[in-house]
PDB file of C-alpha atoms in Angstrom:
ATOM      1  CA  GLY A   1     -13.925 -12.241  -2.434  1.00  0.00           C
ATOM      2  CA  ILE A   2     -12.135  -8.948  -1.953  1.00  0.00           C
ATOM      3  CA  ILE A   3      -9.438  -7.370  -4.112  1.00  0.00           C
ATOM      4  CA  LEU A   4      -7.474  -4.862  -2.081  1.00  0.00           C
ATOM      5  CA  ALA A   5      -5.865  -2.304  -4.386  1.00  0.00           C
ATOM      6  CA  ILE A   6      -4.690   1.208  -3.608  1.00  0.00           C
ATOM      7  CA  GLY A   7      -2.894   3.809  -5.665  1.00  0.00           C
ATOM      8  CA  ALA A   8      -0.115   6.303  -5.092  1.00  0.00           C
ATOM      9  CA  ASN A   9      -2.744   9.003  -4.594  1.00  0.00           C
ATOM     10  CA  ASP A  10      -3.831   7.146  -1.427  1.00  0.00           C
ATOM     11  CA  LEU A  11      -0.413   7.894   0.110  1.00  0.00           C
ATOM     12  CA  HIS A  12      -0.664  11.688  -0.012  1.00  0.00           C
ATOM     13  CA  TRP A  13      -0.858  14.389   2.597  1.00  0.00           C
ATOM     14  CA  ASP A  14      -0.010  12.901   5.923  1.00  0.00           C
ATOM     15  CA  ASP A  15       2.421  14.462   8.382  1.00  0.00           C
ATOM     16  CA  PRO A  16       4.406  17.394   6.977  1.00  0.00           C
ATOM     17  CA  ARG A  17       5.443  15.356   3.926  1.00  0.00           C
ATOM     18  CA  PRO A  18       3.218  14.798   0.923  1.00  0.00           C
ATOM     19  CA  VAL A  19       3.517  11.021   1.437  1.00  0.00           C
ATOM     20  CA  THR A  20       2.196   8.901   4.293  1.00  0.00           C
ATOM     21  CA  GLY A  21       4.978   7.686   6.575  1.00  0.00           C
ATOM     22  CA  LEU A  22       5.895   4.030   6.098  1.00  0.00           C
ATOM     23  CA  ALA A  23       5.216   2.970   9.700  1.00  0.00           C
ATOM     24  CA  ARG A  24       1.753   4.533   9.692  1.00  0.00           C
ATOM     25  CA  PHE A  25       0.990   3.107   6.256  1.00  0.00           C
ATOM     26  CA  ALA A  26       2.054  -0.415   7.306  1.00  0.00           C
ATOM     27  CA  ALA A  27      -0.056  -0.290  10.485  1.00  0.00           C
ATOM     28  CA  GLN A  28      -3.154   1.043   8.723  1.00  0.00           C
ATOM     29  CA  TYR A  29      -2.771  -1.333   5.774  1.00  0.00           C
ATOM     30  CA  ASN A  30      -2.426  -4.254   8.165  1.00  0.00           C
ATOM     31  CA  GLN A  31      -5.675  -3.241   9.908  1.00  0.00           C
ATOM     32  CA  LEU A  32      -7.438  -2.949   6.557  1.00  0.00           C
ATOM     33  CA  LEU A  33      -6.182  -6.372   5.507  1.00  0.00           C
ATOM     34  CA  LEU A  34      -7.322  -7.890   8.814  1.00  0.00           C
ATOM     35  CA  ARG A  35     -10.835  -6.554   8.152  1.00  0.00           C
ATOM     36  CA  ALA A  36     -10.801  -7.927   4.621  1.00  0.00           C
ATOM     37  CA  VAL A  37      -9.693 -11.391   5.784  1.00  0.00           C
ATOM     38  CA  ALA A  38     -12.418 -11.415   8.447  1.00  0.00           C
ATOM     39  CA  SER A  39     -15.045 -10.414   5.868  1.00  0.00           C
ATOM     40  CA  ALA A  40     -14.309 -12.678   2.898  1.00  0.00           C
ATOM     41  CA  ASP A  41     -13.224 -16.207   2.095  1.00  0.00           C
ATOM     42  CA  GLN A  42     -10.781 -15.002  -0.543  1.00  0.00           C
ATOM     43  CA  VAL A  43      -8.642 -11.863  -0.502  1.00  0.00           C
ATOM     44  CA  LEU A  44      -6.246 -10.735  -3.223  1.00  0.00           C
ATOM     45  CA  VAL A  45      -3.763  -7.941  -2.516  1.00  0.00           C
ATOM     46  CA  MET A  46      -2.372  -5.741  -5.298  1.00  0.00           C
ATOM     47  CA  ASN A  47       0.901  -3.800  -5.252  1.00  0.00           C
ATOM     48  CA  LEU A  48       1.008  -0.072  -5.858  1.00  0.00           C
ATOM     49  CA  PHE A  49       1.661   0.762  -9.500  1.00  0.00           C
ATOM     50  CA  ARG A  50       4.883   2.579 -10.322  1.00  0.00           C
ATOM     51  CA  VAL A  51       4.623   6.199 -11.477  1.00  0.00           C
ATOM     52  CA  ASP A  52       6.073   8.133 -14.396  1.00  0.00           C
ATOM     53  CA  GLU A  53       8.686  10.095 -12.492  1.00  0.00           C
ATOM     54  CA  SER A  54       9.396  12.321 -15.501  1.00  0.00           C
ATOM     55  CA  ALA A  55       5.965  13.914 -15.004  1.00  0.00           C
ATOM     56  CA  GLY A  56       7.046  15.025 -11.516  1.00  0.00           C
ATOM     57  CA  GLN A  57       3.475  15.443 -10.262  1.00  0.00           C
ATOM     58  CA  HIS A  58       2.965  12.376  -8.115  1.00  0.00           C
ATOM     59  CA  GLY A  59       4.508  13.415  -4.798  1.00  0.00           C
ATOM     60  CA  VAL A  60       6.030   9.946  -4.510  1.00  0.00           C
ATOM     61  CA  SER A  61       9.017   8.293  -6.180  1.00  0.00           C
ATOM     62  CA  ASN A  62       9.257   4.752  -7.493  1.00  0.00           C
ATOM     63  CA  ALA A  63      11.831   4.040  -4.780  1.00  0.00           C
ATOM     64  CA  GLU A  64       9.239   5.035  -2.160  1.00  0.00           C
ATOM     65  CA  ILE A  65       6.592   2.949  -3.914  1.00  0.00           C
ATOM     66  CA  ASP A  66       8.937  -0.051  -3.752  1.00  0.00           C
ATOM     67  CA  THR A  67       9.231   0.464   0.012  1.00  0.00           C
ATOM     68  CA  PHE A  68       5.459   0.632   0.422  1.00  0.00           C
ATOM     69  CA  ASN A  69       5.078  -2.462  -1.769  1.00  0.00           C
ATOM     70  CA  GLU A  70       7.421  -4.332   0.563  1.00  0.00           C
ATOM     71  CA  ALA A  71       5.146  -3.417   3.485  1.00  0.00           C
ATOM     72  CA  ILE A  72       2.166  -4.723   1.483  1.00  0.00           C
ATOM     73  CA  ARG A  73       4.060  -7.940   0.735  1.00  0.00           C
ATOM     74  CA  GLN A  74       4.955  -8.443   4.398  1.00  0.00           C
ATOM     75  CA  SER A  75       1.347  -7.914   5.468  1.00  0.00           C
ATOM     76  CA  ALA A  76       0.114 -10.360   2.812  1.00  0.00           C
ATOM     77  CA  LEU A  77       2.627 -12.966   3.973  1.00  0.00           C
ATOM     78  CA  GLN A  78       1.673 -12.458   7.610  1.00  0.00           C
ATOM     79  CA  HIS A  79      -1.991 -13.119   6.838  1.00  0.00           C
ATOM     80  CA  ALA A  80      -1.430 -15.795   4.144  1.00  0.00           C
ATOM     81  CA  VAL A  81      -3.096 -13.639   1.495  1.00  0.00           C
ATOM     82  CA  GLU A  82      -2.352 -13.910  -2.228  1.00  0.00           C
ATOM     83  CA  LEU A  83      -0.317 -11.060  -3.684  1.00  0.00           C
TER      84      LEU A  83
END
């Protein structure tokens, strides 16, 4: 099986912002999930972990992480993958 897990650091430095745009993230994540499903009988998808916003060093907020997690959830639902 495959466990697909990424972190907030995987969102950085795309476009002029320090965070990957949601549309690009969703498209690329969907492609990655398609490859995983084609390669393994079982695939488990993990949400992004929330960050400690008080540290101020992550380049992403928890509100943005929630938005990315929704894209992950939608992709998992589309491909009938456990989240």
